[in-house]
Coordinates of C-alpha atoms (C1' of nucleotides) in Angstrom, one line a residue:
Chain E
M1 CA 44.9 7.1 143.7
K2 CA 46.6 10.3 144.5
P3 CA 49.2 12.0 142.3
K4 CA 52.8 11.2 143.1
F5 CA 56.2 12.8 142.4
T6 CA 55.4 16.0 144.3
N7 CA 58.4 16.4 146.7
S8 CA 60.8 19.3 146.5
A9 CA 63.7 17.2 145.1
R10 CA 61.6 16.3 142.1
Y11 CA 60.7 20.0 141.6
K12 CA 64.4 20.9 141.7
C13 CA 65.1 18.3 139.0
L14 CA 62.2 19.6 136.9
E15 CA 63.6 23.1 137.2
Y16 CA 66.9 21.8 136.0
L17 CA 65.2 20.0 133.1
K18 CA 63.3 23.1 132.1
K19 CA 66.4 25.3 132.2
H20 CA 68.3 22.9 130.0
S21 CA 65.6 22.5 127.4
V22 CA 65.1 18.8 127.7
D23 CA 62.9 17.4 124.9
L24 CA 60.3 15.8 127.2
Y25 CA 60.0 15.3 130.9
L26 CA 57.3 14.0 133.2
C27 CA 56.0 16.3 136.0
Y28 CA 53.4 14.1 137.6
C29 CA 50.7 11.6 136.7
G30 CA 47.8 9.8 138.4
M31 CA 44.6 7.9 138.3
E32 CA 41.4 8.8 140.1
E33 CA 37.8 7.5 140.5
C34 CA 36.1 10.8 141.2
E35 CA 33.2 11.4 143.6
P36 CA 29.9 12.7 142.0
G37 CA 30.3 16.4 141.2
H38 CA 34.0 16.4 142.1
Y39 CA 35.7 19.4 140.4
Y40 CA 39.0 21.2 139.9
G41 CA 39.4 24.9 139.2
P42 CA 39.1 27.4 137.9
A43 CA 42.9 27.1 138.0
T44 CA 46.1 27.3 136.0
R45 CA 48.9 24.8 135.5
S46 CA 52.5 25.4 134.8
E47 CA 52.9 22.4 132.5
Y48 CA 51.0 20.5 129.8
L49 CA 48.3 18.2 131.2
I50 CA 46.4 15.5 129.5
H51 CA 43.4 13.8 131.1
Y52 CA 42.1 10.6 129.6
I53 CA 38.6 9.3 130.7
L54 CA 38.3 5.6 131.4
S55 CA 34.6 5.6 132.3
G56 CA 31.8 7.9 133.4
K57 CA 31.1 11.4 132.3
G58 CA 32.0 15.0 133.1
I59 CA 32.5 18.5 131.7
F60 CA 35.7 20.5 130.8
Q61 CA 35.7 24.3 130.4
A62 CA 38.4 26.3 128.6
D63 CA 38.4 29.4 126.4
G64 CA 34.8 30.1 127.4
K65 CA 33.6 26.8 125.9
T66 CA 32.1 23.8 127.7
Y67 CA 32.8 20.2 126.5
H68 CA 30.7 17.2 127.6
L69 CA 33.0 14.3 127.7
G70 CA 32.9 10.5 128.3
E71 CA 34.8 7.2 127.9
Y72 CA 37.8 7.3 125.4
N73 CA 37.9 11.1 125.4
A74 CA 41.1 13.0 126.2
F75 CA 41.4 16.7 126.9
V76 CA 44.5 18.8 127.0
I77 CA 45.3 21.8 129.3
Y78 CA 48.1 24.2 128.2
P79 CA 50.4 25.9 130.7
D80 CA 49.1 29.1 132.3
E81 CA 45.6 29.0 131.0
I82 CA 42.5 28.9 133.3
T83 CA 40.4 25.8 133.1
F84 CA 37.7 24.0 135.0
Y85 CA 36.6 20.4 135.0
Q86 CA 33.9 18.5 136.9
A87 CA 32.7 15.0 137.2
D88 CA 29.1 14.2 136.5
T89 CA 26.8 14.1 139.5
E90 CA 25.1 10.8 138.5
D91 CA 27.8 9.0 136.4
P92 CA 31.1 10.5 137.6
W93 CA 34.2 9.9 135.6
T94 CA 37.3 7.9 136.3
Y95 CA 40.4 9.2 134.6
I96 CA 44.1 9.1 134.3
W97 CA 46.3 12.2 133.9
V98 CA 49.8 13.0 132.8
G99 CA 51.5 16.3 133.3
F100 CA 54.6 16.9 131.3
G101 CA 56.8 19.6 129.7
G102 CA 59.8 20.0 127.5
A103 CA 60.9 21.6 124.2
K104 CA 59.0 19.0 122.2
A105 CA 55.8 18.8 124.3
E106 CA 53.8 21.0 122.0
T107 CA 55.0 19.2 118.9
C108 CA 54.0 15.8 120.4
L109 CA 50.5 17.2 121.1
N110 CA 50.3 18.5 117.6
Y111 CA 51.1 15.0 116.2
A112 CA 48.3 13.6 118.3
S113 CA 46.0 16.4 116.7
L114 CA 45.6 18.0 120.2
N115 CA 46.0 21.8 120.3
K116 CA 44.3 24.9 121.5
E117 CA 41.8 24.8 118.6
N118 CA 41.2 21.1 119.1
R119 CA 41.4 20.3 122.8
I120 CA 39.5 17.1 122.7
G121 CA 40.5 13.7 121.2
V122 CA 39.1 10.3 121.0
F123 CA 41.5 7.5 121.6
K124 CA 40.5 3.8 121.8
C125 CA 43.9 2.6 123.1
K126 CA 42.7 2.7 126.7
E127 CA 44.6 -0.4 127.9
E128 CA 47.9 0.9 126.5
L129 CA 47.5 4.3 128.1
V130 CA 46.5 2.9 131.5
N131 CA 49.5 0.6 131.4
C132 CA 51.8 3.5 130.8
V133 CA 50.4 5.5 133.7
K134 CA 50.6 2.4 136.0
G135 CA 54.2 2.0 134.9
M136 CA 55.0 5.6 135.8
L137 CA 53.3 5.2 139.2
N138 CA 55.1 1.9 139.9
A139 CA 58.4 3.6 139.3
S140 CA 57.8 6.4 141.8
K141 CA 60.8 5.7 144.0
L142 CA 63.5 8.3 143.4
T143 CA 66.3 6.5 141.7
Y144 CA 68.1 7.2 138.4
A145 CA 66.8 3.9 136.9
N146 CA 63.2 4.8 137.8
D147 CA 63.7 8.3 136.3
L148 CA 64.5 6.6 133.0
K149 CA 61.6 4.2 133.4
R150 CA 59.1 7.0 134.0
E151 CA 60.4 9.0 131.0
G152 CA 60.2 5.9 128.9
F153 CA 56.5 5.4 129.9
L154 CA 55.9 9.1 129.1
F155 CA 57.3 8.5 125.6
M156 CA 55.1 5.4 125.2
F157 CA 52.0 7.2 126.4
L158 CA 52.5 10.0 123.8
S159 CA 53.5 7.6 121.2
A160 CA 50.2 5.6 121.7
L161 CA 48.2 8.8 121.2
I162 CA 50.1 9.8 118.1
N163 CA 49.9 6.3 116.7
E164 CA 46.2 6.1 117.0
N165 CA 45.8 9.6 115.6
N166 CA 47.9 8.7 112.5
A167 CA 45.8 5.6 112.0
N168 CA 42.6 7.6 112.1
E169 CA 43.8 10.4 109.9
Q170 CA 43.7 9.9 106.2
H171 CA 46.8 11.9 105.7
N172 CA 49.5 12.4 108.2
I173 CA 50.4 16.0 109.0
Y174 CA 53.5 15.3 107.0
D175 CA 53.2 14.5 103.3
Y176 CA 56.1 12.1 103.7
P177 CA 56.6 10.1 106.9
Y178 CA 60.3 10.9 106.8
Q179 CA 59.7 14.7 106.5
I180 CA 60.6 15.0 110.2
Y181 CA 64.2 13.9 109.4
V182 CA 64.5 16.8 107.0
E183 CA 63.1 19.2 109.7
H184 CA 65.7 18.0 112.1
A185 CA 68.4 18.4 109.5
L186 CA 67.3 22.0 108.8
E187 CA 67.3 22.8 112.5
F188 CA 70.8 21.2 112.8
I189 CA 72.1 23.3 109.9
D190 CA 70.6 26.5 111.3
H191 CA 72.3 25.9 114.6
N192 CA 75.7 24.7 113.3
Y193 CA 76.4 26.2 109.9
D194 CA 79.1 28.3 111.5
K195 CA 81.0 25.1 112.5
D196 CA 82.9 22.7 110.4
I197 CA 79.9 20.4 109.7
K198 CA 79.5 17.9 107.0
V199 CA 76.5 16.0 105.6
N200 CA 77.7 12.9 107.5
D201 CA 77.5 14.9 110.8
I202 CA 73.9 15.8 110.0
A203 CA 73.0 12.2 109.2
N204 CA 74.7 11.1 112.4
Y205 CA 72.8 13.7 114.4
I206 CA 69.5 12.4 113.0
G207 CA 70.6 8.8 113.4
I208 CA 70.1 7.6 109.8
D209 CA 72.5 6.4 107.1
R210 CA 74.2 9.2 105.2
S211 CA 73.2 8.1 101.7
Y212 CA 69.6 7.4 102.8
F213 CA 69.5 10.9 104.4
A214 CA 70.9 12.5 101.2
N215 CA 68.2 10.7 99.3
I216 CA 65.2 11.8 101.3
F217 CA 66.6 15.3 101.7
K218 CA 66.7 15.8 98.0
K219 CA 63.3 14.3 97.6
I220 CA 61.8 17.0 99.8
M221 CA 64.0 20.0 99.4
H222 CA 64.8 19.4 95.6
V223 CA 68.4 20.2 96.4
S224 CA 71.2 18.0 98.0
P225 CA 72.1 18.6 101.7
Q226 CA 75.5 19.8 100.7
Q227 CA 74.1 22.3 98.2
Y228 CA 71.6 23.5 100.7
L229 CA 74.4 24.0 103.3
I230 CA 76.5 26.0 100.8
N231 CA 73.6 28.2 99.8
Y232 CA 72.7 28.7 103.4
R233 CA 76.3 29.7 104.3
L234 CA 76.7 32.0 101.3
E235 CA 73.4 33.8 102.1
K236 CA 74.7 34.4 105.6
A237 CA 77.9 35.7 104.2
R238 CA 76.1 38.1 101.9
N239 CA 74.2 39.5 104.9
L240 CA 77.4 39.9 106.8
L241 CA 79.0 41.7 103.9
K242 CA 76.0 44.0 103.7
K243 CA 75.6 44.7 107.4
S244 CA 79.1 44.5 108.9
N245 CA 82.6 45.7 108.4
L246 CA 84.1 42.3 109.2
S247 CA 87.0 41.2 107.0
I248 CA 86.6 38.4 104.4
S249 CA 88.6 36.1 106.7
E250 CA 86.3 36.9 109.7
I251 CA 83.2 36.4 107.6
S252 CA 84.6 33.1 106.2
E253 CA 85.2 31.9 109.7
R254 CA 81.7 32.9 110.9
I255 CA 80.0 30.9 108.2
G256 CA 82.0 27.7 108.9
Y257 CA 84.8 28.0 106.3
S258 CA 88.2 27.9 108.0
D259 CA 89.9 28.9 104.7
P260 CA 89.1 32.4 103.5
L261 CA 90.7 31.6 100.1
Y262 CA 88.2 28.8 99.6
F263 CA 85.3 31.0 100.7
S264 CA 86.3 33.7 98.3
K265 CA 86.6 31.3 95.5
L266 CA 83.2 29.7 96.3
F267 CA 81.5 33.1 96.6
K268 CA 82.8 34.1 93.1
K269 CA 81.7 30.8 91.7
Y270 CA 78.1 31.3 92.9
Y271 CA 77.6 35.0 92.4
N272 CA 80.1 35.8 89.7
I273 CA 81.6 38.5 91.8
S274 CA 84.2 38.4 94.6
P275 CA 83.1 39.2 98.2
T276 CA 85.0 42.5 98.2
E277 CA 83.4 43.6 94.9
Y278 CA 80.0 42.6 96.3
R279 CA 80.5 44.8 99.4
T280 CA 81.7 47.7 97.2
Q281 CA 78.6 47.5 95.0
I282 CA 76.3 47.5 98.0
E283 CA 78.1 50.5 99.5
E284 CA 77.8 52.4 96.2
L285 CA 74.1 51.6 96.0
V286 CA 73.5 52.8 99.6
S287 CA 75.4 56.1 99.0
A288 CA 73.5 56.6 95.7
S289 CA 70.2 56.2 97.3
K290 CA 71.2 58.6 100.1
K291 CA 72.1 61.2 97.5
G292 CA 68.8 60.7 95.8
E293 CA 66.8 61.4 99.0
Chain H
dT1 C1' 74.2 -0.9 102.3
dT2 C1' 77.9 -0.5 99.1
dA3 C1' 80.9 1.0 95.4
dC4 C1' 82.4 4.5 92.6
dA5 C1' 82.5 8.7 89.8
dG6 C1' 82.5 13.4 90.3
dA7 C1' 82.3 17.4 93.1
dG8 C1' 83.9 19.8 97.1
dA9 C1' 87.5 21.0 100.4
dA10 C1' 92.2 21.9 101.6
dT11 C1' 96.6 23.5 100.5
dC12 C1' 100.3 25.9 98.2
dA13 C1' 102.2 29.3 95.2
dA14 C1' 101.8 33.5 92.6
dT15 C1' 99.9 38.0 92.1
dG16 C1' 97.8 42.5 92.9
dA17 C1' 96.0 46.5 95.6
dG18 C1' 96.4 49.5 99.3
dG19 C1' 98.5 51.4 103.5
dC20 C1' 102.6 52.7 106.2
Chain T
dG1 C1' 110.1 48.2 100.0
dC2 C1' 107.5 45.7 103.3
dC3 C1' 103.4 44.0 105.2
dT4 C1' 98.6 42.7 105.1
dC5 C1' 94.6 41.3 102.9
dA6 C1' 92.2 39.4 99.0
dT7 C1' 92.0 36.8 94.8
dT8 C1' 93.0 33.2 91.4
dG9 C1' 94.9 28.9 89.5
dA10 C1' 96.6 24.3 90.0
dT11 C1' 96.9 20.1 92.4
dT12 C1' 95.6 16.5 95.6
dC13 C1' 92.8 14.3 98.8
dT14 C1' 88.3 13.7 101.0
dC15 C1' 83.5 13.7 100.9
dT16 C1' 79.0 13.4 98.7
dG17 C1' 75.4 11.8 95.6
dT18 C1' 73.5 8.2 93.3
dA19 C1' 72.6 3.8 91.1
dA20 C1' 72.3 -0.9 91.9

DNA sequence: TTACAGAGAATCAATGAGGC
DNA sequence: GCCTCATTGATTCTCTGTAA
């Protein structure tokens, strides 16, 4: 079976997806029963590519290493790296492949314990993976509904790899299964601390209940989400006081507090010094150190 | 998930310092 | 004296954390 989804319209869409930092998108997929000695490369790819071997044997070369692979093995190719792979001359392999990209592509591979140091994985969920690729191929007609279907099968494909990896590993890469929620929360705070965000907004963004979120956040960070947000904002404020000449009102606005009076009060409560006094002290320290030079 | 106590956020008024 | 900016205190309402 030859790879599909190679027309120019698809590539235009992929360019759009790449530009807009979509989490995950499918580039192409396929399934092939290789001829003896059939090879590909040395060549590079512009996306992440996973091959999964259904039967037979072959070799895969990357980073100057050669891997001898067979049934249930998967190997991963990273964008822009030179690789080579070849089917065995006596027992050539049959494999499926999925090329994909997106902001979360590498993270997904990591969850499946696939990375540049560990390019090979063993996954017994053959039937599930084949069904996903067949699903993608059956939805090849270019319609919006099929786009969603293909993306759905891509998520299921990666989910199957991750699931099996988690079952095999004694410990997940996370100490807590819900640690990922906290990571998303930290990311959300980092991107939105300058806006009028509340703990409820963070919980909504992650898609879990507010009180449940506060609970797990504190379990991992040892501080409540709100406390963390305040500390984060005040640290940013201290940096702005040190490195800029912005007024207290402007700084207050930049860290997400619409009311400079409240910001000033909060700053004093946490640091026992008003923002203006803090700035004066910093300036005095700087001029003293210059005189000392 | 819910209820509730307590903390945080918002608002207003008063005051002070500094510049014009 | 007037204006702007910053700070502080008091009050009220909203939101958050937590236990059940």
